[in-house]
PDB file of C-alpha atoms and ligand atoms in Angstrom:
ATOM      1  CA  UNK A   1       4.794  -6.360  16.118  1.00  0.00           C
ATOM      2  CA  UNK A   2       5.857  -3.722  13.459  1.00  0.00           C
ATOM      3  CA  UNK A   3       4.422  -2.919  10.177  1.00  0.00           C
ATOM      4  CA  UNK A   4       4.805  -1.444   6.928  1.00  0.00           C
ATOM      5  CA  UNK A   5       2.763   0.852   4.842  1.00  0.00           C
ATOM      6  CA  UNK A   6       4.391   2.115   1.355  1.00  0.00           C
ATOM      7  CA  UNK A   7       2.650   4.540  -0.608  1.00  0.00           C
ATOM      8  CA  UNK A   8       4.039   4.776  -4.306  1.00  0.00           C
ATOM      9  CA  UNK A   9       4.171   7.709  -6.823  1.00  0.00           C
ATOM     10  CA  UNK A  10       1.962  11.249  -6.447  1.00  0.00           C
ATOM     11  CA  UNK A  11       0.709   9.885  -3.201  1.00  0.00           C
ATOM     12  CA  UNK A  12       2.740  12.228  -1.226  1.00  0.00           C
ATOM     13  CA  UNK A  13       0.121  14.842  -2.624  1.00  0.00           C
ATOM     14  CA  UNK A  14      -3.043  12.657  -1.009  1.00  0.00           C
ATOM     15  CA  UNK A  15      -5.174  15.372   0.436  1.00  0.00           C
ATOM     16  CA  UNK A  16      -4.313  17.598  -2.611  1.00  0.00           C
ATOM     17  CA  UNK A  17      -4.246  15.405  -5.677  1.00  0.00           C
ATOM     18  CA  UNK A  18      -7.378  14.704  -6.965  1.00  0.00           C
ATOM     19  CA  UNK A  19     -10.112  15.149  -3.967  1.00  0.00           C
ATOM     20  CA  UNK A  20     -12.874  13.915  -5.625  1.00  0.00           C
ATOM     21  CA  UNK A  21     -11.359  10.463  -6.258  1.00  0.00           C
ATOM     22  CA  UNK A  22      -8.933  10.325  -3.051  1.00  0.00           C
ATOM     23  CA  UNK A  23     -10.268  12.950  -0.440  1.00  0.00           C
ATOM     24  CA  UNK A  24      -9.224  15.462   1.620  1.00  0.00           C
ATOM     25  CA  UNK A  25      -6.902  14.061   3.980  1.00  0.00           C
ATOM     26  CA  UNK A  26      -3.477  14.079   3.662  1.00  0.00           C
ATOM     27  CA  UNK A  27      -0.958  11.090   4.416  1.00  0.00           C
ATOM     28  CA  UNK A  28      -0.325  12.249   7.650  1.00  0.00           C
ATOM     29  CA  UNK A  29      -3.919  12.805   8.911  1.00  0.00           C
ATOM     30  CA  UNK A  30      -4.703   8.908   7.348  1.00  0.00           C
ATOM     31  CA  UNK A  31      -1.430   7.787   9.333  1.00  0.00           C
ATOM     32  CA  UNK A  32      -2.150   9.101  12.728  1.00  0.00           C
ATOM     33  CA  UNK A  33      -6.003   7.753  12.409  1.00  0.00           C
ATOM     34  CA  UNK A  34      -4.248   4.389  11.501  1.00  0.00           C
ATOM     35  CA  UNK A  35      -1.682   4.667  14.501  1.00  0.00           C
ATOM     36  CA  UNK A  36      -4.616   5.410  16.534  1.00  0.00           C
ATOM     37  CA  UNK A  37      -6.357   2.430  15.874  1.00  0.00           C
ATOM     38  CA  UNK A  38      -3.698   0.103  16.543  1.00  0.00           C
ATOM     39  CA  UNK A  39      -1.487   1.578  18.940  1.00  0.00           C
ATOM     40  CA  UNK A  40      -0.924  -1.712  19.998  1.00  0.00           C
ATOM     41  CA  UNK A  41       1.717  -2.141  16.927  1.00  0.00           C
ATOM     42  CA  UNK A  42       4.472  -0.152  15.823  1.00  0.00           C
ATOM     43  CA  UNK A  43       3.552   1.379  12.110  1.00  0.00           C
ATOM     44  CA  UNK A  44       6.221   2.805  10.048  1.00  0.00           C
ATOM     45  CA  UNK A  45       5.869   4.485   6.750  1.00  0.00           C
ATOM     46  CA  UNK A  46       7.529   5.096   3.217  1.00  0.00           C
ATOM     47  CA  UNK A  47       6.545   6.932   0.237  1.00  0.00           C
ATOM     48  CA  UNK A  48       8.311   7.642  -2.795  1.00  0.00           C
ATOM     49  CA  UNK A  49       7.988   8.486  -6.366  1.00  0.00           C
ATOM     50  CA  UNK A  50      10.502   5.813  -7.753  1.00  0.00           C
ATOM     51  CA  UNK A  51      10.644   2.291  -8.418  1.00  0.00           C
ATOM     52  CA  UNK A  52      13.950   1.274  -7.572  1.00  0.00           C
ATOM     53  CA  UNK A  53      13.403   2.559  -3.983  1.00  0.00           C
ATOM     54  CA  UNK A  54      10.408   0.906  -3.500  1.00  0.00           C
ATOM     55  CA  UNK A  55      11.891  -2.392  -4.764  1.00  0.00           C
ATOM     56  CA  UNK A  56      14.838  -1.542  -2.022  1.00  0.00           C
ATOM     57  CA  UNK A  57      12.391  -0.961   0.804  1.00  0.00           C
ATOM     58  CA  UNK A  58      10.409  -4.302   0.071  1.00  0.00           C
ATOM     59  CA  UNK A  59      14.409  -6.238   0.218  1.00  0.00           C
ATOM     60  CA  UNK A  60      14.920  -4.594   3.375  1.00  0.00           C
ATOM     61  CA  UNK A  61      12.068  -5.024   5.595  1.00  0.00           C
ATOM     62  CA  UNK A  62      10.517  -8.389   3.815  1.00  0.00           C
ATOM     63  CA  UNK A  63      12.903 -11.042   5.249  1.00  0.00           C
ATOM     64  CA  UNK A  64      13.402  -9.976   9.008  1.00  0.00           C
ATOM     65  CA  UNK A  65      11.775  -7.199  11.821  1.00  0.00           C
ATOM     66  CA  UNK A  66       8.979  -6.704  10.151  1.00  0.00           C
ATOM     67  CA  UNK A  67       5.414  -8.665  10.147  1.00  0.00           C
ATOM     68  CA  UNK A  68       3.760  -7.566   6.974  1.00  0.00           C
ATOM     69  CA  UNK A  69       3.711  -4.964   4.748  1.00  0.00           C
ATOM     70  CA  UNK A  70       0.579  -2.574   3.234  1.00  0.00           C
ATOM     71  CA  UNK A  71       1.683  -1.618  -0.031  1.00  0.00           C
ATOM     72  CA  UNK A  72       0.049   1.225  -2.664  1.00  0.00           C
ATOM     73  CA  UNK A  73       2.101   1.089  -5.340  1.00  0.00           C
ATOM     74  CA  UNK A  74       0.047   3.826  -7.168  1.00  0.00           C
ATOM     75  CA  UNK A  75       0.405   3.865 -10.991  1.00  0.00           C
ATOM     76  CA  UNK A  76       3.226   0.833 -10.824  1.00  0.00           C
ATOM     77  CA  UNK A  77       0.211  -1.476  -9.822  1.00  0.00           C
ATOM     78  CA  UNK A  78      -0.147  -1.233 -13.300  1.00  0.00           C
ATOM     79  CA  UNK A  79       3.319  -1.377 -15.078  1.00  0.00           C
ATOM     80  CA  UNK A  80       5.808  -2.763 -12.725  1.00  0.00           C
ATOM     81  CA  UNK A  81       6.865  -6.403 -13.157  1.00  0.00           C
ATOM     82  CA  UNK A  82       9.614  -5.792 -10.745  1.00  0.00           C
ATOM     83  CA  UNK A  83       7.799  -4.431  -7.881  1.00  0.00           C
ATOM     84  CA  UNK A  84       5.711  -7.483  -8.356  1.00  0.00           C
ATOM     85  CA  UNK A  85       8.691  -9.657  -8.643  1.00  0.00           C
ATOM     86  CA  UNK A  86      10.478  -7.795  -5.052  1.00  0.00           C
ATOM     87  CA  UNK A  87       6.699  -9.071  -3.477  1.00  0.00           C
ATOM     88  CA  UNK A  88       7.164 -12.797  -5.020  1.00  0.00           C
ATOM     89  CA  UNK A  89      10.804 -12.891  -3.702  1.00  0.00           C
ATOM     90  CA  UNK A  90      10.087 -11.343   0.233  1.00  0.00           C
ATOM     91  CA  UNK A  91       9.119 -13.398   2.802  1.00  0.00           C
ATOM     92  CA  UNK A  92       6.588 -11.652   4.734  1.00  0.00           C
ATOM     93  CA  UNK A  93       2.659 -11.372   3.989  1.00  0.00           C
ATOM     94  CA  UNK A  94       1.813  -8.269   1.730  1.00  0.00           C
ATOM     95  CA  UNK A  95      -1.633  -6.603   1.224  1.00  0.00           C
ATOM     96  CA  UNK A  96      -1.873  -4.498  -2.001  1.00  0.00           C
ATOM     97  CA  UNK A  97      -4.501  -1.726  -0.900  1.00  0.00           C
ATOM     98  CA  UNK A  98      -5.848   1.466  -3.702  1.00  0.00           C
ATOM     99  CA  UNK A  99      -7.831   3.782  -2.192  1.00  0.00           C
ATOM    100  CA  UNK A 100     -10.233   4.269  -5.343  1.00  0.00           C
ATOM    101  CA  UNK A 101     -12.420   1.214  -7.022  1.00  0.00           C
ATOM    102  CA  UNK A 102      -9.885   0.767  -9.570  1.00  0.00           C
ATOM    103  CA  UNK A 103     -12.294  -1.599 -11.347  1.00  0.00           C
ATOM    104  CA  UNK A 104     -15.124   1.247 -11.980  1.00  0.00           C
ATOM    105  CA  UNK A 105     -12.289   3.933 -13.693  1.00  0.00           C
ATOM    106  CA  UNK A 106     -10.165   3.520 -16.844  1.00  0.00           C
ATOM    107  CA  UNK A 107      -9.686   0.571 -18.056  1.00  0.00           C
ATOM    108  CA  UNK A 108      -5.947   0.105 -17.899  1.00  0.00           C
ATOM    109  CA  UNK A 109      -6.132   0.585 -14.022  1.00  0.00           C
ATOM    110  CA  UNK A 110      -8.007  -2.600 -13.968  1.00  0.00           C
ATOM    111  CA  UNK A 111      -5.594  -5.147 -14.380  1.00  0.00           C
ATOM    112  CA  UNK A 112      -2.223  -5.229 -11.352  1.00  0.00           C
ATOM    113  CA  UNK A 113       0.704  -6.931 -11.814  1.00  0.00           C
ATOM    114  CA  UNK A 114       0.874  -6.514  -7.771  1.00  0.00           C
ATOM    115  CA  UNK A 115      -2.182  -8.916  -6.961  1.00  0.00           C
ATOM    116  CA  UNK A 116      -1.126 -12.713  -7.580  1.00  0.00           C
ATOM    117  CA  UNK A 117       2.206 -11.899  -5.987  1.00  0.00           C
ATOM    118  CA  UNK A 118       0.567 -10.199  -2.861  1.00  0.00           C
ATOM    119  CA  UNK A 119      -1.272 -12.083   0.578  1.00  0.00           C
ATOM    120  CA  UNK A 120      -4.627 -10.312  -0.555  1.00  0.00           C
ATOM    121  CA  UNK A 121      -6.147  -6.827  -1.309  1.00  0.00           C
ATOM    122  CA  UNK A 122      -8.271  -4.214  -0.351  1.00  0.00           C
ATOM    123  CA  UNK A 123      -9.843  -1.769  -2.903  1.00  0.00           C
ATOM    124  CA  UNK A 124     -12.093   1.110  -2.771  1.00  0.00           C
ATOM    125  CA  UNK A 125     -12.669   2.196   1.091  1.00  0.00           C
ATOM    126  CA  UNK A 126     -11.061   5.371   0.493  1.00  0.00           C
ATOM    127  CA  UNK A 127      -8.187   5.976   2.702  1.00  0.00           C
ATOM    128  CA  UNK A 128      -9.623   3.597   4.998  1.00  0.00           C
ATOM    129  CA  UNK A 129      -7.767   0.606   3.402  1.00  0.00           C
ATOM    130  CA  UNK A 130      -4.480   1.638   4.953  1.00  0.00           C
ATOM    131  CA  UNK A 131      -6.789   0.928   8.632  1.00  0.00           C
ATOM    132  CA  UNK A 132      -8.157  -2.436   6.792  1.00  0.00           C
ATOM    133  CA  UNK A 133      -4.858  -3.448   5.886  1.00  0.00           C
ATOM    134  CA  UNK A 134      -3.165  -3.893   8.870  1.00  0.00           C
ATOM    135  CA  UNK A 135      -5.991  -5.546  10.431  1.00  0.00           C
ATOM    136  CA  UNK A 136      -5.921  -7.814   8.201  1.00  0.00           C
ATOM    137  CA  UNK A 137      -2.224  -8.339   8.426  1.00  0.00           C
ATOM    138  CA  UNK A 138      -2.606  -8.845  12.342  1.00  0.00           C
ATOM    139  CA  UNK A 139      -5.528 -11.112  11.558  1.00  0.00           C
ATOM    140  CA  UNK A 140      -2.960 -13.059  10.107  1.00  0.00           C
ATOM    141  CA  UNK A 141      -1.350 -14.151  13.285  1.00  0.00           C
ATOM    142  CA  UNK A 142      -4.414 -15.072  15.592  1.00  0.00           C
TER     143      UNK A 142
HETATM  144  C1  LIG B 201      -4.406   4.177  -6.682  1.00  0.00           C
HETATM  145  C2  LIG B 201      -5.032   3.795  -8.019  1.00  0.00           C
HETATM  146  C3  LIG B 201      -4.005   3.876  -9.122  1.00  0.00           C
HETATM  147  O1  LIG B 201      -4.598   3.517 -10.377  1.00  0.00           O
HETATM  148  C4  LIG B 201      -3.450   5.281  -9.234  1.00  0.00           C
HETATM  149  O2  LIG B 201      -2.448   5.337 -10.228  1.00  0.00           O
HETATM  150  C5  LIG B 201      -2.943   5.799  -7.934  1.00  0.00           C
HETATM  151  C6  LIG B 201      -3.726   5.538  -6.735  1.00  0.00           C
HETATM  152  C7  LIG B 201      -5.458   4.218  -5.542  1.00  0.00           C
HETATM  153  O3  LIG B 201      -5.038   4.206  -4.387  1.00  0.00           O
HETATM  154  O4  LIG B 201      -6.655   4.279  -5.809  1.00  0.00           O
HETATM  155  O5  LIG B 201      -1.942   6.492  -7.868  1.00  0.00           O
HETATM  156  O6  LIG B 201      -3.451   3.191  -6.334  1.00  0.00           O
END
């Protein structure tokens, strides 16, 4: 089995941006606690700040050798028909995780464009949602 996770804009900087709302550990700490816990699978990871590569890395791991995908699209949650669209037109099973309760901070952070086009989602475990995310994408299978 191999999975997925794609972090979106300014979360390269997890562990420095913004503490208070997304803690102290960066990427790299979350991923290794997240390959630890399912060591079982293989876990790859993308990040970047820019839509167009996103949409790219959804086209090229959604139809074949991959079993799901963990997606934090960051501030596109909010704008990005297209990501949205790239989710609709994939194959496999994608869970849209945020780290923060989106639904207790500003208001435009409420609605995603993401969610109806995703498997399900996970909000406001910290940076545990990346962990609940693939369990729930192996869940999936059983
Ligand atoms: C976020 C929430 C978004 O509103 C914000 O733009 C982010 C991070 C989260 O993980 O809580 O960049 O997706």
């Amino acid at each position: 089995m191999r999975y997925l996770i794609i972090n979106g804009p300014n979360l390269n900087l997890l562990g420095r941006r913004e503490p208070g709302i997304y803690g102290n550990s960066s990427f790299d700490e979350v991923l290794a606690d997240v390959r630890s816990r399912h060591s079982d699978v293989t876990i790859d990871y993308y990040q970047s700040n820019h839509e167009g590569d996103i949409i790219d890395t959804l086209h090229a791991n959604g139809f074949e050798g991959c079993d799901g995908i963990v997606i934090n699209a960051g501030a596109y949650t909010h704008t990005s028909v297209a990501i949205a669209d790239a989710i609709r037109a994939i194959r496999v099973p994608v869970v849209e995780v945020h780290i923060s309760n989106v639904h207790t901070r500003e208001e435009f952070r409420r609605h995603s464009f993401l969610s109806e086009a995703c498997t399900g989602i996970i909000i406001g475990f910290g940076t545990n949602v990346y962990n609940l995310g693939i369990q729930a994408l192996k869940d999936l299978k059983r």
